[in-house]
Amino acid sequence: IGPKPPHNYQRQTPFEMLCFTLASWWQVSKLLFSDQYSSALYFGYPSALVGWFYGWKVPYVVALRGADVPGYNPKFSAYYRLIKPMVALSWKKAKQVVANSQWLADLAGNTAQVPIKIIPNGVDANLFRSVNETRKFKTFTVTAGGTIPGPKKGLEYLLEGFASFHQQHPQTELLLFGEGSLNEKLKEQAQQLGVEDAVKFAGQITHQQLAQQLPRCHVFCLPSLAEGMSNAMLEAAACGLPIIATDVGGAKEVVDGNGIIVKTKNSNEIAQALKKIYADEQLRLRMSKKSREKAEKMGWGEVGGEYLSLLEAS
């Protein structure tokens, strides 16, 4: 458990991104003009602007993560329209553009018609590991894993779905980790739904603590409204948890026989999915095994190797 961060690290203002871009310009120039590097990797906007500026010196690859793609968050539609020409310019000059899911690649296609390669996010499958059933929490526990409670994660629908599920199965809990902009609202919602005693807010924990607690849960649920590819979902898969997720981002690239895809903003489907997994232990065990198998194929060694091959070819 750690102190509440003094700054909202989940979201950056346009001014903060501008400051980051200007500050990184000098640092990147020192690295690139040292003649030690033959290629570079940048995340999307605004980092790729620096890559575009120095593209004549060192070829570069752009890795898209989510919010750096125009259209990802409708709330910032006006801002996206402003930066779209610069974003497209930086992508077109790149040797390769990479997205972490097909969903994100399709969205990126609305900004620039460039070839986009899919390389999913990776997971530390050695740190996040499954445990046998005897080490699970005694109470059937639902979790959103390492998800930071923010406006795009849809956790309010998870709370509603869990409340409906909990009414029929009172020996259940919802365990939420992390500190985010919606923590207080979620706590108020839990009280309004009458499940405040069954919803546990664990607060901020370290990555190592999460790796110890996550595999003790029984099912992972993330009803995101938008996503590139959820790291929290990959960590849950590595821990052998059945997964309930909405069809956004790379969900269908992770959920294949190891969970249930539900509609966005649909708490009823979440409740039904929880009931199905809760009621069938054998189904839960099969999903658990498949989750772990899926995650083992998405380790950082495999993902890093794909990026390394791209950079070597640049």
PDB file of C-alpha atoms in Angstrom:
ATOM      1  CA  ILE A   1       0.000   0.000   0.000  1.00  0.00           C
ATOM      2  CA  GLY A   2       1.454   3.375  -0.936  1.00  0.00           C
ATOM      3  CA  PRO A   3       0.468   7.029  -0.607  1.00  0.00           C
ATOM      4  CA  LYS A   4      -1.954   8.574  -3.044  1.00  0.00           C
ATOM      5  CA  PRO A   5       0.060  10.135  -5.897  1.00  0.00           C
ATOM      6  CA  PRO A   6       0.024  13.939  -5.923  1.00  0.00           C
ATOM      7  CA  HIS A   7      -0.636  14.070  -9.663  1.00  0.00           C
ATOM      8  CA  ASN A   8      -3.058  12.352 -12.028  1.00  0.00           C
ATOM      9  CA  TYR A   9      -0.648  10.182 -13.988  1.00  0.00           C
ATOM     10  CA  GLN A  10      -3.454   8.620 -16.020  1.00  0.00           C
ATOM     11  CA  ARG A  11      -4.059  11.729 -18.070  1.00  0.00           C
ATOM     12  CA  GLN A  12      -1.865  14.455 -19.513  1.00  0.00           C
ATOM     13  CA  THR A  13      -3.035  17.862 -20.647  1.00  0.00           C
ATOM     14  CA  PRO A  14      -2.022  19.247 -24.072  1.00  0.00           C
ATOM     15  CA  PHE A  15       0.278  21.665 -22.255  1.00  0.00           C
ATOM     16  CA  GLU A  16       2.008  18.813 -20.413  1.00  0.00           C
ATOM     17  CA  MET A  17       2.481  16.916 -23.671  1.00  0.00           C
ATOM     18  CA  LEU A  18       3.945  20.007 -25.287  1.00  0.00           C
ATOM     19  CA  CYS A  19       6.368  20.425 -22.384  1.00  0.00           C
ATOM     20  CA  PHE A  20       7.341  16.750 -22.663  1.00  0.00           C
ATOM     21  CA  THR A  21       7.971  17.085 -26.391  1.00  0.00           C
ATOM     22  CA  LEU A  22      10.155  20.167 -26.015  1.00  0.00           C
ATOM     23  CA  ALA A  23      12.076  18.708 -23.078  1.00  0.00           C
ATOM     24  CA  SER A  24      12.711  15.417 -24.871  1.00  0.00           C
ATOM     25  CA  TRP A  25      13.957  17.139 -28.035  1.00  0.00           C
ATOM     26  CA  TRP A  26      17.328  18.009 -26.527  1.00  0.00           C
ATOM     27  CA  GLN A  27      17.762  14.672 -24.746  1.00  0.00           C
ATOM     28  CA  VAL A  28      16.948  12.663 -27.861  1.00  0.00           C
ATOM     29  CA  SER A  29      19.253  14.776 -30.010  1.00  0.00           C
ATOM     30  CA  LYS A  30      22.178  14.025 -27.705  1.00  0.00           C
ATOM     31  CA  LEU A  31      21.496  10.302 -28.002  1.00  0.00           C
ATOM     32  CA  LEU A  32      20.984  10.232 -31.759  1.00  0.00           C
ATOM     33  CA  PHE A  33      24.001  12.415 -32.557  1.00  0.00           C
ATOM     34  CA  SER A  34      26.247  10.197 -30.451  1.00  0.00           C
ATOM     35  CA  ASP A  35      26.237   7.834 -33.464  1.00  0.00           C
ATOM     36  CA  GLN A  36      25.642   4.849 -31.198  1.00  0.00           C
ATOM     37  CA  TYR A  37      22.168   4.092 -32.536  1.00  0.00           C
ATOM     38  CA  SER A  38      21.103   2.857 -35.943  1.00  0.00           C
ATOM     39  CA  SER A  39      17.337   2.927 -35.310  1.00  0.00           C
ATOM     40  CA  ALA A  40      14.847   4.216 -32.755  1.00  0.00           C
ATOM     41  CA  LEU A  41      11.489   3.243 -31.286  1.00  0.00           C
ATOM     42  CA  TYR A  42       8.916   5.844 -30.278  1.00  0.00           C
ATOM     43  CA  PHE A  43       5.461   5.581 -28.830  1.00  0.00           C
ATOM     44  CA  GLY A  44       2.761   7.498 -30.699  1.00  0.00           C
ATOM     45  CA  TYR A  45       1.903  11.139 -30.216  1.00  0.00           C
ATOM     46  CA  PRO A  46       3.720  13.221 -29.070  1.00  0.00           C
ATOM     47  CA  SER A  47       6.896  11.082 -28.969  1.00  0.00           C
ATOM     48  CA  ALA A  48       6.791  10.235 -32.669  1.00  0.00           C
ATOM     49  CA  LEU A  49       7.035  13.941 -33.524  1.00  0.00           C
ATOM     50  CA  VAL A  50      10.582  13.891 -32.192  1.00  0.00           C
ATOM     51  CA  GLY A  51      11.242  10.792 -34.308  1.00  0.00           C
ATOM     52  CA  TRP A  52       9.874  12.559 -37.382  1.00  0.00           C
ATOM     53  CA  PHE A  53      12.094  15.592 -36.768  1.00  0.00           C
ATOM     54  CA  TYR A  54      15.238  13.432 -36.534  1.00  0.00           C
ATOM     55  CA  GLY A  55      14.114  10.882 -39.112  1.00  0.00           C
ATOM     56  CA  TRP A  56      16.784  12.071 -41.534  1.00  0.00           C
ATOM     57  CA  LYS A  57      19.403  11.058 -38.967  1.00  0.00           C
ATOM     58  CA  VAL A  58      18.038   7.781 -37.548  1.00  0.00           C
ATOM     59  CA  PRO A  59      15.168   5.689 -39.000  1.00  0.00           C
ATOM     60  CA  TYR A  60      12.394   4.939 -36.534  1.00  0.00           C
ATOM     61  CA  VAL A  61       9.472   2.683 -35.662  1.00  0.00           C
ATOM     62  CA  VAL A  62       6.254   3.997 -34.063  1.00  0.00           C
ATOM     63  CA  ALA A  63       4.439   1.839 -31.492  1.00  0.00           C
ATOM     64  CA  LEU A  64       0.794   2.809 -30.950  1.00  0.00           C
ATOM     65  CA  ARG A  65      -0.633   2.151 -27.499  1.00  0.00           C
ATOM     66  CA  GLY A  66      -4.191   3.537 -27.395  1.00  0.00           C
ATOM     67  CA  ALA A  67      -4.915   7.159 -26.507  1.00  0.00           C
ATOM     68  CA  ASP A  68      -2.166   8.309 -28.883  1.00  0.00           C
ATOM     69  CA  VAL A  69      -4.436   7.333 -31.784  1.00  0.00           C
ATOM     70  CA  PRO A  70      -6.964   9.995 -32.883  1.00  0.00           C
ATOM     71  CA  GLY A  71     -10.520   8.851 -32.193  1.00  0.00           C
ATOM     72  CA  TYR A  72      -9.618   6.669 -29.211  1.00  0.00           C
ATOM     73  CA  ASN A  73     -11.364   8.915 -26.710  1.00  0.00           C
ATOM     74  CA  PRO A  74     -14.388  10.830 -28.102  1.00  0.00           C
ATOM     75  CA  LYS A  75     -14.052  13.297 -25.235  1.00  0.00           C
ATOM     76  CA  PHE A  76     -10.959  14.737 -26.940  1.00  0.00           C
ATOM     77  CA  SER A  77     -12.358  14.822 -30.479  1.00  0.00           C
ATOM     78  CA  ALA A  78     -11.540  18.535 -30.946  1.00  0.00           C
ATOM     79  CA  TYR A  79      -7.976  18.006 -29.762  1.00  0.00           C
ATOM     80  CA  TYR A  80      -7.582  14.975 -32.038  1.00  0.00           C
ATOM     81  CA  ARG A  81      -8.689  17.028 -35.036  1.00  0.00           C
ATOM     82  CA  LEU A  82      -5.989  19.565 -34.201  1.00  0.00           C
ATOM     83  CA  ILE A  83      -3.116  17.079 -33.961  1.00  0.00           C
ATOM     84  CA  LYS A  84      -4.244  14.630 -36.659  1.00  0.00           C
ATOM     85  CA  PRO A  85      -2.136  16.126 -39.497  1.00  0.00           C
ATOM     86  CA  MET A  86       1.023  16.036 -37.355  1.00  0.00           C
ATOM     87  CA  VAL A  87       0.290  12.488 -36.217  1.00  0.00           C
ATOM     88  CA  ALA A  88      -0.230  11.293 -39.800  1.00  0.00           C
ATOM     89  CA  LEU A  89       3.004  12.972 -40.869  1.00  0.00           C
ATOM     90  CA  SER A  90       5.051  11.213 -38.180  1.00  0.00           C
ATOM     91  CA  TRP A  91       3.524   7.828 -39.054  1.00  0.00           C
ATOM     92  CA  LYS A  92       4.092   8.165 -42.797  1.00  0.00           C
ATOM     93  CA  LYS A  93       7.789   8.853 -42.362  1.00  0.00           C
ATOM     94  CA  ALA A  94       8.284   5.915 -39.980  1.00  0.00           C
ATOM     95  CA  LYS A  95       9.863   2.713 -41.268  1.00  0.00           C
ATOM     96  CA  GLN A  96       7.067   0.797 -39.566  1.00  0.00           C
ATOM     97  CA  VAL A  97       3.966   1.561 -37.515  1.00  0.00           C
ATOM     98  CA  VAL A  98       2.944  -1.025 -34.933  1.00  0.00           C
ATOM     99  CA  ALA A  99      -0.359  -1.366 -33.062  1.00  0.00           C
ATOM    100  CA  ASN A 100      -0.901  -3.595 -30.055  1.00  0.00           C
ATOM    101  CA  SER A 101      -4.242  -4.919 -31.334  1.00  0.00           C
ATOM    102  CA  GLN A 102      -6.212  -5.211 -34.560  1.00  0.00           C
ATOM    103  CA  TRP A 103      -8.896  -2.983 -33.069  1.00  0.00           C
ATOM    104  CA  LEU A 104      -6.356  -0.196 -32.563  1.00  0.00           C
ATOM    105  CA  ALA A 105      -4.870  -0.744 -36.030  1.00  0.00           C
ATOM    106  CA  ASP A 106      -8.316  -0.336 -37.584  1.00  0.00           C
ATOM    107  CA  LEU A 107      -8.836   2.885 -35.645  1.00  0.00           C
ATOM    108  CA  ALA A 108      -5.402   4.174 -36.710  1.00  0.00           C
ATOM    109  CA  GLY A 109      -6.364   3.579 -40.347  1.00  0.00           C
ATOM    110  CA  ASN A 110      -8.741   6.539 -40.076  1.00  0.00           C
ATOM    111  CA  THR A 111      -5.761   8.840 -39.521  1.00  0.00           C
ATOM    112  CA  ALA A 112      -3.236   7.616 -42.078  1.00  0.00           C
ATOM    113  CA  GLN A 113      -3.248   4.910 -44.737  1.00  0.00           C
ATOM    114  CA  VAL A 114       0.020   3.239 -43.764  1.00  0.00           C
ATOM    115  CA  PRO A 115       0.891  -0.445 -43.288  1.00  0.00           C
ATOM    116  CA  ILE A 116       0.382  -1.355 -39.634  1.00  0.00           C
ATOM    117  CA  LYS A 117       1.874  -4.444 -38.042  1.00  0.00           C
ATOM    118  CA  ILE A 118       0.230  -6.065 -35.016  1.00  0.00           C
ATOM    119  CA  ILE A 119       2.460  -6.849 -32.051  1.00  0.00           C
ATOM    120  CA  PRO A 120       0.503  -7.394 -28.820  1.00  0.00           C
ATOM    121  CA  ASN A 121       1.593  -6.152 -25.444  1.00  0.00           C
ATOM    122  CA  GLY A 122       3.718  -8.583 -23.503  1.00  0.00           C
ATOM    123  CA  VAL A 123       3.480  -9.957 -19.982  1.00  0.00           C
ATOM    124  CA  ASP A 124       6.026 -11.157 -17.442  1.00  0.00           C
ATOM    125  CA  ALA A 125       4.812 -14.742 -17.255  1.00  0.00           C
ATOM    126  CA  ASN A 126       7.496 -15.558 -14.693  1.00  0.00           C
ATOM    127  CA  LEU A 127       6.333 -12.902 -12.228  1.00  0.00           C
ATOM    128  CA  PHE A 128       2.616 -13.475 -12.831  1.00  0.00           C
ATOM    129  CA  ARG A 129       1.905 -17.167 -12.382  1.00  0.00           C
ATOM    130  CA  SER A 130      -1.103 -19.346 -11.631  1.00  0.00           C
ATOM    131  CA  VAL A 131      -1.578 -21.173  -8.325  1.00  0.00           C
ATOM    132  CA  ASN A 132      -3.471 -24.319  -7.421  1.00  0.00           C
ATOM    133  CA  GLU A 133      -7.030 -24.094  -6.141  1.00  0.00           C
ATOM    134  CA  THR A 134      -6.023 -24.601  -2.508  1.00  0.00           C
ATOM    135  CA  ARG A 135      -4.225 -21.231  -2.542  1.00  0.00           C
ATOM    136  CA  LYS A 136      -7.216 -19.292  -3.827  1.00  0.00           C
ATOM    137  CA  PHE A 137      -9.119 -16.938  -1.520  1.00  0.00           C
ATOM    138  CA  LYS A 138     -11.740 -18.872   0.461  1.00  0.00           C
ATOM    139  CA  THR A 139     -14.414 -16.478  -0.771  1.00  0.00           C
ATOM    140  CA  PHE A 140     -15.114 -16.509  -4.518  1.00  0.00           C
ATOM    141  CA  THR A 141     -13.359 -13.322  -5.609  1.00  0.00           C
ATOM    142  CA  VAL A 142     -13.860 -11.217  -8.730  1.00  0.00           C
ATOM    143  CA  THR A 143     -11.202  -8.666  -9.645  1.00  0.00           C
ATOM    144  CA  ALA A 144     -10.228  -6.132 -12.297  1.00  0.00           C
ATOM    145  CA  GLY A 145      -6.573  -6.820 -11.512  1.00  0.00           C
ATOM    146  CA  GLY A 146      -4.073  -4.034 -11.989  1.00  0.00           C
ATOM    147  CA  THR A 147      -6.589  -1.824 -13.795  1.00  0.00           C
ATOM    148  CA  ILE A 148      -6.366   1.807 -12.678  1.00  0.00           C
ATOM    149  CA  PRO A 149      -9.930   3.016 -12.025  1.00  0.00           C
ATOM    150  CA  GLY A 150     -10.411   5.590 -14.773  1.00  0.00           C
ATOM    151  CA  PRO A 151     -13.313   6.773 -16.937  1.00  0.00           C
ATOM    152  CA  LYS A 152     -12.595   4.427 -19.875  1.00  0.00           C
ATOM    153  CA  LYS A 153     -12.418   1.211 -17.839  1.00  0.00           C
ATOM    154  CA  GLY A 154     -16.177   0.761 -17.342  1.00  0.00           C
ATOM    155  CA  LEU A 155     -15.794  -0.319 -13.728  1.00  0.00           C
ATOM    156  CA  GLU A 156     -19.178   1.178 -12.866  1.00  0.00           C
ATOM    157  CA  TYR A 157     -20.739  -1.555 -15.038  1.00  0.00           C
ATOM    158  CA  LEU A 158     -18.641  -4.175 -13.268  1.00  0.00           C
ATOM    159  CA  LEU A 159     -20.018  -2.920  -9.937  1.00  0.00           C
ATOM    160  CA  GLU A 160     -23.590  -3.086 -11.208  1.00  0.00           C
ATOM    161  CA  GLY A 161     -23.093  -6.549 -12.647  1.00  0.00           C
ATOM    162  CA  PHE A 162     -21.366  -7.773  -9.499  1.00  0.00           C
ATOM    163  CA  ALA A 163     -24.165  -6.378  -7.294  1.00  0.00           C
ATOM    164  CA  SER A 164     -26.746  -8.385  -9.271  1.00  0.00           C
ATOM    165  CA  PHE A 165     -24.568 -11.497  -9.098  1.00  0.00           C
ATOM    166  CA  HIS A 166     -23.877 -10.988  -5.387  1.00  0.00           C
ATOM    167  CA  GLN A 167     -27.582 -10.844  -4.531  1.00  0.00           C
ATOM    168  CA  GLN A 168     -27.934 -14.460  -5.628  1.00  0.00           C
ATOM    169  CA  HIS A 169     -24.504 -15.549  -4.398  1.00  0.00           C
ATOM    170  CA  PRO A 170     -23.734 -13.602  -1.208  1.00  0.00           C
ATOM    171  CA  GLN A 171     -20.534 -15.563  -0.463  1.00  0.00           C
ATOM    172  CA  THR A 172     -18.653 -13.582  -3.098  1.00  0.00           C
ATOM    173  CA  GLU A 173     -16.409 -10.498  -3.168  1.00  0.00           C
ATOM    174  CA  LEU A 174     -15.132  -7.922  -5.609  1.00  0.00           C
ATOM    175  CA  LEU A 175     -11.505  -6.920  -5.053  1.00  0.00           C
ATOM    176  CA  LEU A 176     -10.244  -3.710  -6.691  1.00  0.00           C
ATOM    177  CA  PHE A 177      -6.603  -2.645  -6.639  1.00  0.00           C
ATOM    178  CA  GLY A 178      -5.049   0.727  -7.374  1.00  0.00           C
ATOM    179  CA  GLU A 179      -5.900   4.395  -7.031  1.00  0.00           C
ATOM    180  CA  GLY A 180      -7.558   6.318  -9.829  1.00  0.00           C
ATOM    181  CA  SER A 181      -9.795   9.249 -10.601  1.00  0.00           C
ATOM    182  CA  LEU A 182     -12.978   7.247  -9.978  1.00  0.00           C
ATOM    183  CA  ASN A 183     -12.164   5.559  -6.664  1.00  0.00           C
ATOM    184  CA  GLU A 184     -14.448   7.749  -4.561  1.00  0.00           C
ATOM    185  CA  LYS A 185     -17.319   7.510  -7.055  1.00  0.00           C
ATOM    186  CA  LEU A 186     -16.990   3.726  -7.107  1.00  0.00           C
ATOM    187  CA  LYS A 187     -17.094   3.594  -3.322  1.00  0.00           C
ATOM    188  CA  GLU A 188     -20.253   5.716  -3.332  1.00  0.00           C
ATOM    189  CA  GLN A 189     -21.765   3.480  -5.999  1.00  0.00           C
ATOM    190  CA  ALA A 190     -21.005   0.366  -3.942  1.00  0.00           C
ATOM    191  CA  GLN A 191     -22.893   1.914  -1.016  1.00  0.00           C
ATOM    192  CA  GLN A 192     -25.846   2.838  -3.201  1.00  0.00           C
ATOM    193  CA  LEU A 193     -25.984  -0.717  -4.560  1.00  0.00           C
ATOM    194  CA  GLY A 194     -25.826  -2.138  -1.039  1.00  0.00           C
ATOM    195  CA  VAL A 195     -22.619  -4.126  -1.634  1.00  0.00           C
ATOM    196  CA  GLU A 196     -20.115  -1.948   0.223  1.00  0.00           C
ATOM    197  CA  ASP A 197     -19.237  -4.856   2.534  1.00  0.00           C
ATOM    198  CA  ALA A 198     -18.540  -7.142  -0.424  1.00  0.00           C
ATOM    199  CA  VAL A 199     -16.436  -4.683  -2.447  1.00  0.00           C
ATOM    200  CA  LYS A 200     -12.861  -4.352  -1.193  1.00  0.00           C
ATOM    201  CA  PHE A 201     -10.678  -1.426  -2.263  1.00  0.00           C
ATOM    202  CA  ALA A 202      -7.100  -2.564  -1.708  1.00  0.00           C
ATOM    203  CA  GLY A 203      -5.535   0.766  -2.669  1.00  0.00           C
ATOM    204  CA  GLN A 204      -2.184   1.240  -4.366  1.00  0.00           C
ATOM    205  CA  ILE A 205       0.085  -1.799  -4.263  1.00  0.00           C
ATOM    206  CA  THR A 206       3.391  -2.686  -5.874  1.00  0.00           C
ATOM    207  CA  HIS A 207       3.702  -4.840  -8.975  1.00  0.00           C
ATOM    208  CA  GLN A 208       5.180  -7.615  -6.839  1.00  0.00           C
ATOM    209  CA  GLN A 209       2.283  -7.444  -4.362  1.00  0.00           C
ATOM    210  CA  LEU A 210      -0.196  -7.594  -7.235  1.00  0.00           C
ATOM    211  CA  ALA A 211       1.565 -10.693  -8.591  1.00  0.00           C
ATOM    212  CA  GLN A 212       1.070 -12.352  -5.197  1.00  0.00           C
ATOM    213  CA  GLN A 213      -2.598 -11.414  -4.750  1.00  0.00           C
ATOM    214  CA  LEU A 214      -3.973 -11.629  -8.296  1.00  0.00           C
ATOM    215  CA  PRO A 215      -3.632 -15.421  -8.755  1.00  0.00           C
ATOM    216  CA  ARG A 216      -5.608 -15.970  -5.535  1.00  0.00           C
ATOM    217  CA  CYS A 217      -8.712 -14.490  -7.170  1.00  0.00           C
ATOM    218  CA  HIS A 218     -11.179 -16.611  -9.142  1.00  0.00           C
ATOM    219  CA  VAL A 219     -12.164 -14.521 -12.172  1.00  0.00           C
ATOM    220  CA  PHE A 220     -11.011 -11.345 -13.888  1.00  0.00           C
ATOM    221  CA  CYS A 221     -13.489  -8.850 -15.350  1.00  0.00           C
ATOM    222  CA  LEU A 222     -12.665  -5.704 -17.317  1.00  0.00           C
ATOM    223  CA  PRO A 223     -15.616  -4.043 -19.117  1.00  0.00           C
ATOM    224  CA  SER A 224     -13.529  -1.369 -20.875  1.00  0.00           C
ATOM    225  CA  LEU A 225     -15.130   1.183 -23.159  1.00  0.00           C
ATOM    226  CA  ALA A 226     -11.872   1.644 -25.102  1.00  0.00           C
ATOM    227  CA  GLU A 227      -8.532  -0.132 -24.940  1.00  0.00           C
ATOM    228  CA  GLY A 228      -5.386  -0.729 -26.936  1.00  0.00           C
ATOM    229  CA  MET A 229      -4.503  -3.987 -25.272  1.00  0.00           C
ATOM    230  CA  SER A 230      -4.993  -4.326 -21.541  1.00  0.00           C
ATOM    231  CA  ASN A 231      -1.851  -5.157 -19.570  1.00  0.00           C
ATOM    232  CA  ALA A 232      -4.102  -5.997 -16.631  1.00  0.00           C
ATOM    233  CA  MET A 233      -5.867  -8.605 -18.758  1.00  0.00           C
ATOM    234  CA  LEU A 234      -2.567 -10.191 -19.795  1.00  0.00           C
ATOM    235  CA  GLU A 235      -1.420 -10.335 -16.174  1.00  0.00           C
ATOM    236  CA  ALA A 236      -4.689 -11.998 -15.189  1.00  0.00           C
ATOM    237  CA  ALA A 237      -4.312 -14.528 -17.994  1.00  0.00           C
ATOM    238  CA  ALA A 238      -0.775 -15.309 -16.841  1.00  0.00           C
ATOM    239  CA  CYS A 239      -2.212 -15.945 -13.369  1.00  0.00           C
ATOM    240  CA  GLY A 240      -4.632 -18.457 -14.874  1.00  0.00           C
ATOM    241  CA  LEU A 241      -7.831 -16.488 -14.336  1.00  0.00           C
ATOM    242  CA  PRO A 242     -10.911 -16.888 -16.510  1.00  0.00           C
ATOM    243  CA  ILE A 243     -11.529 -13.560 -18.248  1.00  0.00           C
ATOM    244  CA  ILE A 244     -14.691 -11.544 -18.789  1.00  0.00           C
ATOM    245  CA  ALA A 245     -14.107  -8.609 -21.119  1.00  0.00           C
ATOM    246  CA  THR A 246     -15.837  -6.314 -23.572  1.00  0.00           C
ATOM    247  CA  ASP A 247     -15.089  -6.555 -27.278  1.00  0.00           C
ATOM    248  CA  VAL A 248     -12.708  -3.608 -27.453  1.00  0.00           C
ATOM    249  CA  GLY A 249      -8.970  -3.400 -27.949  1.00  0.00           C
ATOM    250  CA  GLY A 250      -7.231  -6.735 -28.088  1.00  0.00           C
ATOM    251  CA  ALA A 251      -9.788  -8.602 -26.001  1.00  0.00           C
ATOM    252  CA  LYS A 252     -10.571 -11.215 -28.658  1.00  0.00           C
ATOM    253  CA  GLU A 253      -6.848 -11.717 -29.204  1.00  0.00           C
ATOM    254  CA  VAL A 254      -6.536 -12.739 -25.544  1.00  0.00           C
ATOM    255  CA  VAL A 255      -9.939 -14.323 -24.873  1.00  0.00           C
ATOM    256  CA  ASP A 256     -10.177 -17.531 -26.879  1.00  0.00           C
ATOM    257  CA  GLY A 257     -11.767 -20.375 -24.948  1.00  0.00           C
ATOM    258  CA  ASN A 258     -10.534 -18.928 -21.668  1.00  0.00           C
ATOM    259  CA  GLY A 259     -13.335 -16.505 -20.918  1.00  0.00           C
ATOM    260  CA  ILE A 260     -16.467 -14.700 -22.066  1.00  0.00           C
ATOM    261  CA  ILE A 261     -16.850 -11.604 -24.248  1.00  0.00           C
ATOM    262  CA  VAL A 262     -19.693  -9.262 -23.207  1.00  0.00           C
ATOM    263  CA  LYS A 263     -21.168  -6.108 -24.705  1.00  0.00           C
ATOM    264  CA  THR A 264     -19.949  -2.709 -23.566  1.00  0.00           C
ATOM    265  CA  LYS A 265     -22.023  -0.854 -20.955  1.00  0.00           C
ATOM    266  CA  ASN A 266     -23.993  -4.007 -20.210  1.00  0.00           C
ATOM    267  CA  SER A 267     -24.016  -4.928 -16.526  1.00  0.00           C
ATOM    268  CA  ASN A 268     -26.598  -7.675 -17.097  1.00  0.00           C
ATOM    269  CA  GLU A 269     -24.256  -9.622 -19.398  1.00  0.00           C
ATOM    270  CA  ILE A 270     -21.481  -9.229 -16.822  1.00  0.00           C
ATOM    271  CA  ALA A 271     -23.762 -10.687 -14.119  1.00  0.00           C
ATOM    272  CA  GLN A 272     -24.709 -13.627 -16.363  1.00  0.00           C
ATOM    273  CA  ALA A 273     -21.065 -14.322 -17.230  1.00  0.00           C
ATOM    274  CA  LEU A 274     -20.112 -14.288 -13.547  1.00  0.00           C
ATOM    275  CA  LYS A 275     -22.939 -16.699 -12.749  1.00  0.00           C
ATOM    276  CA  LYS A 276     -21.864 -19.075 -15.509  1.00  0.00           C
ATOM    277  CA  ILE A 277     -18.238 -19.221 -14.399  1.00  0.00           C
ATOM    278  CA  TYR A 278     -19.176 -19.391 -10.710  1.00  0.00           C
ATOM    279  CA  ALA A 279     -21.610 -22.273 -11.193  1.00  0.00           C
ATOM    280  CA  ASP A 280     -19.306 -24.528 -13.230  1.00  0.00           C
ATOM    281  CA  GLU A 281     -16.031 -25.377 -11.519  1.00  0.00           C
ATOM    282  CA  GLN A 282     -14.853 -27.589 -14.382  1.00  0.00           C
ATOM    283  CA  LEU A 283     -15.439 -24.769 -16.861  1.00  0.00           C
ATOM    284  CA  ARG A 284     -13.499 -22.468 -14.575  1.00  0.00           C
ATOM    285  CA  LEU A 285     -10.577 -24.887 -14.428  1.00  0.00           C
ATOM    286  CA  ARG A 286     -10.519 -25.317 -18.227  1.00  0.00           C
ATOM    287  CA  MET A 287     -10.554 -21.577 -18.732  1.00  0.00           C
ATOM    288  CA  SER A 288      -7.798 -21.177 -16.171  1.00  0.00           C
ATOM    289  CA  LYS A 289      -5.550 -23.608 -18.003  1.00  0.00           C
ATOM    290  CA  LYS A 290      -6.180 -21.945 -21.366  1.00  0.00           C
ATOM    291  CA  SER A 291      -5.497 -18.490 -19.929  1.00  0.00           C
ATOM    292  CA  ARG A 292      -2.088 -19.556 -18.723  1.00  0.00           C
ATOM    293  CA  GLU A 293      -1.282 -21.234 -22.056  1.00  0.00           C
ATOM    294  CA  LYS A 294      -2.277 -18.065 -23.902  1.00  0.00           C
ATOM    295  CA  ALA A 295      -0.110 -15.839 -21.706  1.00  0.00           C
ATOM    296  CA  GLU A 296       2.938 -18.067 -22.090  1.00  0.00           C
ATOM    297  CA  LYS A 297       2.845 -17.338 -25.829  1.00  0.00           C
ATOM    298  CA  MET A 298       2.793 -13.586 -25.143  1.00  0.00           C
ATOM    299  CA  GLY A 299       5.816 -13.255 -22.880  1.00  0.00           C
ATOM    300  CA  TRP A 300       8.107 -10.252 -23.152  1.00  0.00           C
ATOM    301  CA  GLY A 301      10.782 -12.406 -24.741  1.00  0.00           C
ATOM    302  CA  GLU A 302       8.564 -13.160 -27.732  1.00  0.00           C
ATOM    303  CA  VAL A 303       7.172  -9.630 -27.997  1.00  0.00           C
ATOM    304  CA  GLY A 304      10.579  -7.999 -27.546  1.00  0.00           C
ATOM    305  CA  GLY A 305      12.012 -10.272 -30.218  1.00  0.00           C
ATOM    306  CA  GLU A 306       9.463  -9.043 -32.741  1.00  0.00           C
ATOM    307  CA  TYR A 307      10.293  -5.411 -32.022  1.00  0.00           C
ATOM    308  CA  LEU A 308      14.009  -6.149 -32.217  1.00  0.00           C
ATOM    309  CA  SER A 309      13.553  -7.702 -35.654  1.00  0.00           C
ATOM    310  CA  LEU A 310      11.739  -4.580 -36.846  1.00  0.00           C
ATOM    311  CA  LEU A 311      14.441  -2.267 -35.531  1.00  0.00           C
ATOM    312  CA  GLU A 312      17.221  -4.330 -37.061  1.00  0.00           C
ATOM    313  CA  ALA A 313      15.459  -4.157 -40.420  1.00  0.00           C
ATOM    314  CA  SER A 314      15.012  -0.357 -40.232  1.00  0.00           C
TER     315      SER A 314
END
